[in-house]
mmCIF file of C-alpha atoms in Angstrom:
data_model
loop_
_atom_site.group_PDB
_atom_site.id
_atom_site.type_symbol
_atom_site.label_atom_id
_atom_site.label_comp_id
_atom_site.label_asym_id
_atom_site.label_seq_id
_atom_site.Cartn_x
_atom_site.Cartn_y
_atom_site.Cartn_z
ATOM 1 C CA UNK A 1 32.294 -28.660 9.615
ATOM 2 C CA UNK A 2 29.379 -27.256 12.113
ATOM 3 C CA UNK A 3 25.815 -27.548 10.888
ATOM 4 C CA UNK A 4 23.359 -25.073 11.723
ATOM 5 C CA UNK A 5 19.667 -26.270 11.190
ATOM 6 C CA UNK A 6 16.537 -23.616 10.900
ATOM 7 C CA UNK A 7 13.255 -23.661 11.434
ATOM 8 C CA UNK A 8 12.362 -20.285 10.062
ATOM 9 C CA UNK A 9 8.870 -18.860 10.951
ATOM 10 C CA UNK A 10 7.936 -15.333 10.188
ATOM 11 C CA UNK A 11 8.805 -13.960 13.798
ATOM 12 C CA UNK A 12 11.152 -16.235 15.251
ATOM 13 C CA UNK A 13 13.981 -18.513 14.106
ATOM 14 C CA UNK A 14 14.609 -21.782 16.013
ATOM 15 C CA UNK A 15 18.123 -22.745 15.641
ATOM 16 C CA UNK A 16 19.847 -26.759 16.240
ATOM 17 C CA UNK A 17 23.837 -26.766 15.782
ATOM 18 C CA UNK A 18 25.435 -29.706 15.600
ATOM 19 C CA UNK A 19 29.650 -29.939 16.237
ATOM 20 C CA UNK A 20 31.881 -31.770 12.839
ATOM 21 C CA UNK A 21 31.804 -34.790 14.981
ATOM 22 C CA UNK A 22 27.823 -35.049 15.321
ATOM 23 C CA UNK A 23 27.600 -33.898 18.904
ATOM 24 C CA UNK A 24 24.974 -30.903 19.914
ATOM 25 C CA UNK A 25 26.829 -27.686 20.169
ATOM 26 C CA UNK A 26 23.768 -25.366 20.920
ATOM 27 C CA UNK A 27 20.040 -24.523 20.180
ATOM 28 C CA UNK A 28 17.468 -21.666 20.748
ATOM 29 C CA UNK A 29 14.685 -19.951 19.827
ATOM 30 C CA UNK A 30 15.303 -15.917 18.674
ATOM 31 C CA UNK A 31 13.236 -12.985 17.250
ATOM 32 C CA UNK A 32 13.274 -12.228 13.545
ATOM 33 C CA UNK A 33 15.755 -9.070 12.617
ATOM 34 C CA UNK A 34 18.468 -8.396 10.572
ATOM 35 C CA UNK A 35 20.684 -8.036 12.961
ATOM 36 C CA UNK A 36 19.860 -10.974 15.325
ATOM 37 C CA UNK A 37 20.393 -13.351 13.005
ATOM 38 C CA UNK A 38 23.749 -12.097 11.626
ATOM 39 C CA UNK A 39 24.980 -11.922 15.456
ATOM 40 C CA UNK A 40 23.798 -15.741 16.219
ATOM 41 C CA UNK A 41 25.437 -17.458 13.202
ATOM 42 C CA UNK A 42 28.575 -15.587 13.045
ATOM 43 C CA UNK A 43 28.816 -16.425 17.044
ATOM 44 C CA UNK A 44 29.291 -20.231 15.747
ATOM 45 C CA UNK A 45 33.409 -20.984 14.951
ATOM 46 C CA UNK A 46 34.925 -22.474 12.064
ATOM 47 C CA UNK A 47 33.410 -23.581 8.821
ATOM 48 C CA UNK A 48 30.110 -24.069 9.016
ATOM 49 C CA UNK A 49 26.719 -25.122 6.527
ATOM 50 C CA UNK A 50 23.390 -23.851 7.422
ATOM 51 C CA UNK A 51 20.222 -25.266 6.298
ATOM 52 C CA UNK A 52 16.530 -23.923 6.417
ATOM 53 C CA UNK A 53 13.110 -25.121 4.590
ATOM 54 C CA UNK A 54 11.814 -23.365 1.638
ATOM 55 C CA UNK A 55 9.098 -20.865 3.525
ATOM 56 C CA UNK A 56 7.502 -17.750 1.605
ATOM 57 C CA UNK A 57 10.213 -15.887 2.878
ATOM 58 C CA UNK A 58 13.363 -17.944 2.078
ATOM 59 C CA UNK A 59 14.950 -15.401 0.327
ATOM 60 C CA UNK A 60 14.523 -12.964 2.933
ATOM 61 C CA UNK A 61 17.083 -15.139 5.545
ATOM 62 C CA UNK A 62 19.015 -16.516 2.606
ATOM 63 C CA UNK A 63 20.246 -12.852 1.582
ATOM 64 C CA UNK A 64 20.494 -12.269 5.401
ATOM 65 C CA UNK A 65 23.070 -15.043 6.351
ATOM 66 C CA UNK A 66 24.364 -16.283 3.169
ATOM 67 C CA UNK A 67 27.350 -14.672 2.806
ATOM 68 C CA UNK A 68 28.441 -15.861 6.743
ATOM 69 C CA UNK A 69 28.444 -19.811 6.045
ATOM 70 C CA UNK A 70 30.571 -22.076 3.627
ATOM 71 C CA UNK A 71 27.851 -23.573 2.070
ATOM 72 C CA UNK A 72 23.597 -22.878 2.071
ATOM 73 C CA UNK A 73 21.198 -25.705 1.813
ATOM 74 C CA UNK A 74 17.624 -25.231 0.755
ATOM 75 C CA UNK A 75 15.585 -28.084 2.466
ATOM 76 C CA UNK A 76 12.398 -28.720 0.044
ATOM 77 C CA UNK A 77 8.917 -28.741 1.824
ATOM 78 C CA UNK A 78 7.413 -32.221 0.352
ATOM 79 C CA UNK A 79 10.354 -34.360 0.498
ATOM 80 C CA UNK A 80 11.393 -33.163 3.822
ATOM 81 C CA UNK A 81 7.880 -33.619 5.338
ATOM 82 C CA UNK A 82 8.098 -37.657 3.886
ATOM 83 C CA UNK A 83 11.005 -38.087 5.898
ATOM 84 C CA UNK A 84 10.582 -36.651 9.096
ATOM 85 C CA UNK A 85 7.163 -37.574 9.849
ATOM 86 C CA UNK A 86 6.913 -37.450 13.737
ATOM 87 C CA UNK A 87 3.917 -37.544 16.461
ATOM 88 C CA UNK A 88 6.100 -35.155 18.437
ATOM 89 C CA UNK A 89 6.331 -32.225 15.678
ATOM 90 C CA UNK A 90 7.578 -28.784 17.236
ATOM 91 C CA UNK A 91 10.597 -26.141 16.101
ATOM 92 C CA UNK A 92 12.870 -27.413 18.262
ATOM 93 C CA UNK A 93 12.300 -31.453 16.268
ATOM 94 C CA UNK A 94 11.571 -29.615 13.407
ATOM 95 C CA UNK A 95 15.126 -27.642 13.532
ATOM 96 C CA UNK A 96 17.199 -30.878 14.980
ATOM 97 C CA UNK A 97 15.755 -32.655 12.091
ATOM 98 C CA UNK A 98 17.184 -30.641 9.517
ATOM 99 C CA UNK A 99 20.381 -30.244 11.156
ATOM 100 C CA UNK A 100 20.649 -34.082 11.201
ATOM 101 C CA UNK A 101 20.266 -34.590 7.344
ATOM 102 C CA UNK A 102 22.195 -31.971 6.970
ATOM 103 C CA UNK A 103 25.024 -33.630 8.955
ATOM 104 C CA UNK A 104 24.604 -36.635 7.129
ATOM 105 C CA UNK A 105 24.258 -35.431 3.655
ATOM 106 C CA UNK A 106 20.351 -36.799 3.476
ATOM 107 C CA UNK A 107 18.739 -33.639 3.161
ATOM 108 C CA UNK A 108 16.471 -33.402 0.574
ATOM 109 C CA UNK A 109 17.476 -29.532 -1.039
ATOM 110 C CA UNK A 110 15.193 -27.200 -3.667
ATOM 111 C CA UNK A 111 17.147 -24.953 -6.113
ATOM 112 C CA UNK A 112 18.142 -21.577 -4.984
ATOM 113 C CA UNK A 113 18.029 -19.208 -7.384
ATOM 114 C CA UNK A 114 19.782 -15.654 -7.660
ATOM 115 C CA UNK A 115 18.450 -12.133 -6.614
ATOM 116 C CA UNK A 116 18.270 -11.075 -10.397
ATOM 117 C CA UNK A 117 16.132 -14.225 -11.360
ATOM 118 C CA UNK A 118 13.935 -13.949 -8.239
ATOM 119 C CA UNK A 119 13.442 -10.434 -9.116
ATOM 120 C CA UNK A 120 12.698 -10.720 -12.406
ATOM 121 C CA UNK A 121 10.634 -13.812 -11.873
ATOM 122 C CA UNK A 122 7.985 -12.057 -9.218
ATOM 123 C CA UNK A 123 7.692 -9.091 -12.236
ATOM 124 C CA UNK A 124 6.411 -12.001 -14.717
ATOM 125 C CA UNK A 125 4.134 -13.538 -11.868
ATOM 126 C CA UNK A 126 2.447 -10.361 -11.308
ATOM 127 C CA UNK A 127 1.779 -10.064 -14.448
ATOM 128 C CA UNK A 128 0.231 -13.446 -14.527
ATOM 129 C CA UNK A 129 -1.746 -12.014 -11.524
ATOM 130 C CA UNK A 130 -2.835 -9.000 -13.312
ATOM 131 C CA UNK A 131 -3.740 -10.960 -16.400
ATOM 132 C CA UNK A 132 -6.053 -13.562 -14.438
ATOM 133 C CA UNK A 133 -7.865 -10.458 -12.495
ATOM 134 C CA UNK A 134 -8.623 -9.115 -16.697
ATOM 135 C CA UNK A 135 -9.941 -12.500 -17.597
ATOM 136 C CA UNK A 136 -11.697 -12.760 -14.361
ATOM 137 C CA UNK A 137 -13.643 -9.438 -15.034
ATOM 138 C CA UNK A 138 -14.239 -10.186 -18.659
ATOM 139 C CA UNK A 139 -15.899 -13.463 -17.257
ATOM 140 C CA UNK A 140 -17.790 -11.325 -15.144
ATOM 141 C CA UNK A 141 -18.736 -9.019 -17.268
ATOM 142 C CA UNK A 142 -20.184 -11.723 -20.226
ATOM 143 C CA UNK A 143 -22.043 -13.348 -17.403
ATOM 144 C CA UNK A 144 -24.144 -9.988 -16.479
ATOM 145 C CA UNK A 145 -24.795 -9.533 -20.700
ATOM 146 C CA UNK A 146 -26.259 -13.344 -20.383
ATOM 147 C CA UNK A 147 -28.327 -12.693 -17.632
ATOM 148 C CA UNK A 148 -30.008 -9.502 -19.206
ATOM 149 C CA UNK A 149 -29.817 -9.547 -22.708
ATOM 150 C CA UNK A 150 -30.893 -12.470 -25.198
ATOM 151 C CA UNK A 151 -28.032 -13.727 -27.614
ATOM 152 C CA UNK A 152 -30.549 -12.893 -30.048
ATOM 153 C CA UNK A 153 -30.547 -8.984 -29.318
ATOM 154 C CA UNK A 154 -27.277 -9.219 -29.370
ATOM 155 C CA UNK A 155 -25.411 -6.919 -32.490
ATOM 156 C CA UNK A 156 -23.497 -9.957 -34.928
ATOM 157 C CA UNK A 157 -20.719 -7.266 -36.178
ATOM 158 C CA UNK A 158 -18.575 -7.817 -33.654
ATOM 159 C CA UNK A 159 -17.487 -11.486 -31.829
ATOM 160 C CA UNK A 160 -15.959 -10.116 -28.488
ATOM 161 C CA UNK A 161 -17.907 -7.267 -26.114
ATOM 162 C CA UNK A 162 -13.906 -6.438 -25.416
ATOM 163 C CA UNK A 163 -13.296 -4.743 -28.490
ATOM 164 C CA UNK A 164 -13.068 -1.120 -29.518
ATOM 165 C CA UNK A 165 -16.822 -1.180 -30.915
ATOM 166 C CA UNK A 166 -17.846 -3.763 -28.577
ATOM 167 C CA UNK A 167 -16.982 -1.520 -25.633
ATOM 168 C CA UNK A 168 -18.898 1.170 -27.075
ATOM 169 C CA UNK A 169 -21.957 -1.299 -26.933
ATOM 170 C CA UNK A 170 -21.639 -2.174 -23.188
ATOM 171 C CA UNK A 171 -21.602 1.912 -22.405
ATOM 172 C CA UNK A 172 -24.498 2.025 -24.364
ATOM 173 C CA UNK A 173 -26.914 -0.942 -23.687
ATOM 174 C CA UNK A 174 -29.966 -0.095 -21.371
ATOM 175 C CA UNK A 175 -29.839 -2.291 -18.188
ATOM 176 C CA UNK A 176 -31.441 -1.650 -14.657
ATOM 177 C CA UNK A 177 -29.835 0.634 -12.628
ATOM 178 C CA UNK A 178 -28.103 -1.887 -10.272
ATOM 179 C CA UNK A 179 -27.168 -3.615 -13.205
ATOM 180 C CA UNK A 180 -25.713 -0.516 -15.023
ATOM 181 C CA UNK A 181 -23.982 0.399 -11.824
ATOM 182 C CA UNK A 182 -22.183 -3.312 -11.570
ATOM 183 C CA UNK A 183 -21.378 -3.326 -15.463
ATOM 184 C CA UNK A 184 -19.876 0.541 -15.331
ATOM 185 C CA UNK A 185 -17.649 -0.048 -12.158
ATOM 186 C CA UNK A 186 -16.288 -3.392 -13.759
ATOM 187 C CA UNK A 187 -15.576 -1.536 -17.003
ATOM 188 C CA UNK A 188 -13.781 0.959 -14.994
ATOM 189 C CA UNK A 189 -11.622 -1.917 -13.241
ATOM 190 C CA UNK A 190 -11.057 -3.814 -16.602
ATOM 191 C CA UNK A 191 -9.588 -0.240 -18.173
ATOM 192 C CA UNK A 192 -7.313 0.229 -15.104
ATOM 193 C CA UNK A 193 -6.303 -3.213 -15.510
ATOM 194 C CA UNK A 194 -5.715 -2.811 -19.560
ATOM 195 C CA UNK A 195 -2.953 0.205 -18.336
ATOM 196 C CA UNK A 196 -1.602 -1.591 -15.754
ATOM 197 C CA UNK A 197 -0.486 -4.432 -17.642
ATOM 198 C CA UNK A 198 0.621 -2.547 -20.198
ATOM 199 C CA UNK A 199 2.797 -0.590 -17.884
ATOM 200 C CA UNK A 200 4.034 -3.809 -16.613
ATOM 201 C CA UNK A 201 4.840 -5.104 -20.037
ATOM 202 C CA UNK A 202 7.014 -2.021 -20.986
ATOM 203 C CA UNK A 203 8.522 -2.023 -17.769
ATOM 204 C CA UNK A 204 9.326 -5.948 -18.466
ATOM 205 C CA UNK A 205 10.648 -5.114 -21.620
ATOM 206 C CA UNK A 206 13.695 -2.767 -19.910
ATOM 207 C CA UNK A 207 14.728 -5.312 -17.529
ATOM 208 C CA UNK A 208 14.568 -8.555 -19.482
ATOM 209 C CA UNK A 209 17.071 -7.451 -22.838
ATOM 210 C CA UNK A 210 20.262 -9.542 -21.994
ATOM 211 C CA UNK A 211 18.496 -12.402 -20.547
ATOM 212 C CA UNK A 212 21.097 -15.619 -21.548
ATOM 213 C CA UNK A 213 19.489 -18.491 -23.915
ATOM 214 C CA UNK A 214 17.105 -15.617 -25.173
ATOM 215 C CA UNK A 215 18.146 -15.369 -28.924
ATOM 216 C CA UNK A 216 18.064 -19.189 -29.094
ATOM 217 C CA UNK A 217 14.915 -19.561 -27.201
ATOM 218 C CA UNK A 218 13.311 -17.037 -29.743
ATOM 219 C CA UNK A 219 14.078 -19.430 -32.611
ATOM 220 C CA UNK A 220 11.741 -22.283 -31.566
ATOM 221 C CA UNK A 221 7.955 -21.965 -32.791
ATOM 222 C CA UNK A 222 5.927 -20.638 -30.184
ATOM 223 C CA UNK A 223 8.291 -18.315 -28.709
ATOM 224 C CA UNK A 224 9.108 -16.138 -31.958
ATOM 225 C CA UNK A 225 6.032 -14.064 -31.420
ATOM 226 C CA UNK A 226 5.408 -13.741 -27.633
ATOM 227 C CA UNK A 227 7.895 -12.535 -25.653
ATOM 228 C CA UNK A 228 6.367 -12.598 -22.441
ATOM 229 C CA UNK A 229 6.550 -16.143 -22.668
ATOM 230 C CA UNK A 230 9.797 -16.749 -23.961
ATOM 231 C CA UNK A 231 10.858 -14.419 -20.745
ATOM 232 C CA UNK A 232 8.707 -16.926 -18.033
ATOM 233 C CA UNK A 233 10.399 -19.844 -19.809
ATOM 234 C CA UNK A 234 14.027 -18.550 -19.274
ATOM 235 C CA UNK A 235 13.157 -17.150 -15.615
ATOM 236 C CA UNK A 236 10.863 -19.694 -14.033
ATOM 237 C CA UNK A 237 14.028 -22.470 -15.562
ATOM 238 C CA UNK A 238 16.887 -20.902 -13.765
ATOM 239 C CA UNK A 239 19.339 -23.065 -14.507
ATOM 240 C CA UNK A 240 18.652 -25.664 -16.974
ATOM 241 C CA UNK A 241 21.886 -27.412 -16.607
ATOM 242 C CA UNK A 242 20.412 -28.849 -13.228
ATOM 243 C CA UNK A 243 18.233 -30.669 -15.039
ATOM 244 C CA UNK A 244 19.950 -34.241 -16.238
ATOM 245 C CA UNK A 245 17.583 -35.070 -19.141
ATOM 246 C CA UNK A 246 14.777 -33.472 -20.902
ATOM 247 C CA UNK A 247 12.187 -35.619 -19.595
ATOM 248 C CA UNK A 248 13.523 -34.627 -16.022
ATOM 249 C CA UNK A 249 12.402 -30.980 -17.116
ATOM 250 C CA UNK A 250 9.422 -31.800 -18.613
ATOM 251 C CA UNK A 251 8.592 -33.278 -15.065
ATOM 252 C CA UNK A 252 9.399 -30.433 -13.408
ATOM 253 C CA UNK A 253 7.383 -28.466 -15.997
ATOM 254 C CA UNK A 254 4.387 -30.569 -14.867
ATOM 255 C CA UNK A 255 3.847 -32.307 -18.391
ATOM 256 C CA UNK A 256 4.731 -36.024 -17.377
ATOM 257 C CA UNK A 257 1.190 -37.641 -16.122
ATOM 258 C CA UNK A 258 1.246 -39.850 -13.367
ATOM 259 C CA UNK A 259 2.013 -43.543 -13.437
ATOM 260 C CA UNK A 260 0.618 -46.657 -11.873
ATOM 261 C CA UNK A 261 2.619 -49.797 -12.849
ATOM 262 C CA UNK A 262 3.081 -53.149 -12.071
ATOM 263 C CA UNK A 263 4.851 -56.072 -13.078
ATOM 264 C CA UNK A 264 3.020 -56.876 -16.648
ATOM 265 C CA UNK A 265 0.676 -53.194 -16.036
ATOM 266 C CA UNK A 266 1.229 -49.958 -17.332
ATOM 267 C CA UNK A 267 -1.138 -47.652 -16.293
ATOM 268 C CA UNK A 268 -0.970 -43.856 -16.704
ATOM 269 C CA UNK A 269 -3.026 -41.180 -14.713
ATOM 270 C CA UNK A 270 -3.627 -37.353 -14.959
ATOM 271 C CA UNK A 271 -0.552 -34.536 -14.947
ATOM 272 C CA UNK A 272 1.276 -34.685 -12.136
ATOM 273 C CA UNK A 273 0.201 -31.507 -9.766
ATOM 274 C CA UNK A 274 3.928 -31.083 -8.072
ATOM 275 C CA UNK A 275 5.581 -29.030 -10.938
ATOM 276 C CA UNK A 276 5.686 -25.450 -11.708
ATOM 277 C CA UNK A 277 2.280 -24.346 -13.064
ATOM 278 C CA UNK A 278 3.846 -21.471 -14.068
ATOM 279 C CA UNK A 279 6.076 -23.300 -16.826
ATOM 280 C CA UNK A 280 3.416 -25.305 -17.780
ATOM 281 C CA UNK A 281 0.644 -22.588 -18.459
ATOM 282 C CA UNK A 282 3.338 -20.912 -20.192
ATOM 283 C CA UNK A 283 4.344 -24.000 -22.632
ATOM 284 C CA UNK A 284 0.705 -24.622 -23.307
ATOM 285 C CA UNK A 285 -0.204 -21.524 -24.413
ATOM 286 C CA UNK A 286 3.053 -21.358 -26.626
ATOM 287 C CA UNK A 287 1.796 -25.075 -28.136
ATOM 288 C CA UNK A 288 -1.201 -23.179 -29.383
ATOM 289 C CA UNK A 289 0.805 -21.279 -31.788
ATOM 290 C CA UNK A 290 3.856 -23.903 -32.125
ATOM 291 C CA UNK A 291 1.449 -25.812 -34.306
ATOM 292 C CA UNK A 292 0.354 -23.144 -36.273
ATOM 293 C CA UNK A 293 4.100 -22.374 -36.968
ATOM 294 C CA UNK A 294 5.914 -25.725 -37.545
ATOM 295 C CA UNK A 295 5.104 -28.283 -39.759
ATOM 296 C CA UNK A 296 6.619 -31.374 -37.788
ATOM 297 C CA UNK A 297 5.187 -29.790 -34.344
ATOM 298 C CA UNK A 298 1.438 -29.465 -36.560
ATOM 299 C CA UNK A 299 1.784 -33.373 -38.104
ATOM 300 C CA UNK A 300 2.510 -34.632 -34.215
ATOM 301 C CA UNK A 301 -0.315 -32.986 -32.939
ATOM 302 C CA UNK A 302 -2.688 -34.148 -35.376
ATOM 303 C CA UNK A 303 -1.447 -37.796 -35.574
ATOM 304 C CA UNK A 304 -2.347 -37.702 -31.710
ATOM 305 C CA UNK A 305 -5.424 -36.089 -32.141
ATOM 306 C CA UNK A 306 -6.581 -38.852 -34.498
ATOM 307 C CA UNK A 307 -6.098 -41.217 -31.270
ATOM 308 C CA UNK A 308 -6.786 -39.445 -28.089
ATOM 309 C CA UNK A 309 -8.994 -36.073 -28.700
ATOM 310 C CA UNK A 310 -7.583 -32.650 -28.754
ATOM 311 C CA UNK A 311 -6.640 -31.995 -24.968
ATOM 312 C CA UNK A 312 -4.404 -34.831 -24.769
ATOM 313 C CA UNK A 313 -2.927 -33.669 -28.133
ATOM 314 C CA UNK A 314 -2.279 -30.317 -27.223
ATOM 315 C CA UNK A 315 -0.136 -32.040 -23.672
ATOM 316 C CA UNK A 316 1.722 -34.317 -25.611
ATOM 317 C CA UNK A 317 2.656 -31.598 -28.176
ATOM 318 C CA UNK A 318 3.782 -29.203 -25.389
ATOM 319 C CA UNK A 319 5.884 -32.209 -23.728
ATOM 320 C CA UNK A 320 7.379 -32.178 -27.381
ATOM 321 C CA UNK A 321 7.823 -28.654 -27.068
ATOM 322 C CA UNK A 322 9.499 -28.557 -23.229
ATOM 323 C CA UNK A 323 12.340 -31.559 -25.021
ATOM 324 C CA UNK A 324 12.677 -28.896 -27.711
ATOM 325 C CA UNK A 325 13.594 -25.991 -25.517
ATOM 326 C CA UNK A 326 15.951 -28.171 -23.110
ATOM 327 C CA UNK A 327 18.181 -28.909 -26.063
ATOM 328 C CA UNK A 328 18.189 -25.876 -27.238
ATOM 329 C CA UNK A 329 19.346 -24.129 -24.228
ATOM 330 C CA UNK A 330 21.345 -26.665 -22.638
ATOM 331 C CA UNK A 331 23.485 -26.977 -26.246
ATOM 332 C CA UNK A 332 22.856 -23.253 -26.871
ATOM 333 C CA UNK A 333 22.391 -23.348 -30.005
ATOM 334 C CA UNK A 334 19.259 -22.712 -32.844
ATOM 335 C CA UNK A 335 16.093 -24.425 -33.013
ATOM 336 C CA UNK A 336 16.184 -27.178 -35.438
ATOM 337 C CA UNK A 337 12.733 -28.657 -36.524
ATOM 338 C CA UNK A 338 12.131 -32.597 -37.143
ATOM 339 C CA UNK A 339 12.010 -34.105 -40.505
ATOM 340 C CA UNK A 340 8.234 -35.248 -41.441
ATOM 341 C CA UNK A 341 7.746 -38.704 -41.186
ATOM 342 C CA UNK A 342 4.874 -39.449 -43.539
ATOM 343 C CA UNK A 343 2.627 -42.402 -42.351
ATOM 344 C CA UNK A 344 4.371 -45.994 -43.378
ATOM 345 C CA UNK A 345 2.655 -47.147 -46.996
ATOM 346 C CA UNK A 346 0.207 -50.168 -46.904
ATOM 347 C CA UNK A 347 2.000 -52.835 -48.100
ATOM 348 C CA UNK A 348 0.335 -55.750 -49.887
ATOM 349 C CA UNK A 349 1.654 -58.963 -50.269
ATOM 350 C CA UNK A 350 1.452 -60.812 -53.183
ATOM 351 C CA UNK A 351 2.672 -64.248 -54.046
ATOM 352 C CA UNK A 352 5.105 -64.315 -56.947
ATOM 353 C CA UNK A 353 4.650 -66.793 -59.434
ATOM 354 C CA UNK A 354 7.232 -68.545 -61.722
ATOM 355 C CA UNK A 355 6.153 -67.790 -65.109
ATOM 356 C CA UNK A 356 7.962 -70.110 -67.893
#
């Protein structure tokens, strides 16, 4: 089988081929189109693979070629980069490289996934972008009240300046003019921000009904109430069969924290930052009301609690959480909650004595 290596860049392509037998067939450098590319890699004979590094715009060449090779390789950034570390880095290494583990059945590959879950999976992340830009005004916004007005002039009937009555504060307060001016544009960008996540949302809502693993998803605590969650869980997964074990996913997640060990040492460190921070934003704001929901979930998270503080509490009980859902969609099937373990009894000792 030929093996086409690609080192894709947003204008040009640079392309290695290698022959079945490991010899160099071809290589050069051409401009970005549809068409181009199509032409080049149907030009090479016989089977063939074909192999280019997750970029921003993957999918875009992926969807172009695909369906012209026998098989598609997705080289991942971070492993690929430990391997072929050179002094003498350019496209045409870069692209002879990846056409070499390729060849050999070395390279390091990412998960592709399908048009409908990439789709549906940039929806959810703008949302998450839209959602960050609310809180980011809101933070905005409470900073210009603390810089003008004392917490003691502040009314005590409502708890948030976000909500229907506190609203009608913030259009009423008396500020400086530059002040009011700053305040009234950010309460006009928070309001168009409040539709257009809600137009998101519904929009969400149409596209997202026969999503597979969703009725068993919906049945583990966390995920019965928010469905925008349950959604990113079952999108930003893909495929949870590609996962071996549950801890595997709960690394991918991002919930596994480092480790630094050593013969008789076992050290661990902080959350390991190579995971999907979408997942794991998503798990730990589900954790929040896992706890409230389930009895086992609530006893795990305060048995931790009682040892390590509340933020390592609420990581372990999403790691929990992430083993929970891999079962459950793996097996499709229900959610099935733990049995209580109360703590172990103190147990006294006493000596028995032979009584006559």
């Amino acid at each position: 089988m030929n093996t086409i290596g690609t080192d894709f860049h947003k204008r040009t392509s640079t392309f290695y081929v290698l022959n079945h037998d490991g010899t160099k067939m071809k290589s050069c450098k051409i401009e970005n189109n549809r068409d181009n590319l199509r032409t080049f890699v149907s030009q090479i004979p016989g089977p063939k693979q074909l192999a280019v590094e997750a970029t921003r715009s993957w999918s875009l060449f992926y969807d172009t070629v695909n369906d012209l090779v026998d098989h598609f390789y997705l080289a991942h950034p971070k492993k690929l980069k430990a391997i072929t570390q050179s002094e003498t880095k350019n496209d045409q290494n870069d692209a002879r490289e990846i056409t070499k583990l390729t060849h050999s059945g070395f390279l390091p590959t990412a998960h592709i996934t399908s048009v409908d879950t990439r789709q549906l999976r940039n929806l959810l992340r703008c949302r998450r972008f839209l959602v960050n830009q609310r809180r980011s005004i809101r933070n905005q916004v409470q900073t210009l009240i603390d810089r003008n007005i004392w917490a003691a002039d502040r009314p005590k009937s409502f708890k948030s300046p976000f909500c229907s009555r506190g609203l009608k504060w913030l259009n009423a307060i008396d500020l400086p003019q530059r002040e009011r001016f700053i305040l009234n544009e950010l309460l006009k960008t928070y309001q168009h921000l409040l539709k257009q996540i809600s137009t998101l949302e519904d929009f969400i809502q149409t596209q997202t009904v026969d999503l597979p693993g969703l009725q068993f998803l919906r049945t583990v605590p966390g995920f019965r109430m928010s469905k925008i969650n349950a959604y990113i869980i079952l999108v930003e997964s893909s495929d949870i069969s590609r996962f071996y074990k549950a801890r595997g996913y709960a690394r991918y997640v991002g919930l596994i924290p480092r480790e630094f060990s050593s013969g008789d040492k076992h050290r661990t460190g902080r959350l390991i930052k190579d995971a999907n921070m979408h997942l794991r934003t998503a798990f730990i704001e589900s954790t929040l009301a896992a706890i409230r929901a389930d009895k086992g979930l609530k006893a795990y998270y305060k048995q931790v609690k009682s040892r390590q503080g509340s933020g390592p509490a609420i990581i372990a009980t999403a790691r929990k959480l992430a083993y929970a859902v891999y079962h459950v969609l793996k097996e499709q099937r229900a959610y099935r909650p733990e049995p209580i373990i109360p703590p172990a009894a103190v147990c006294h000792s006493f000596p028995i004595s032979n009584c006559n």
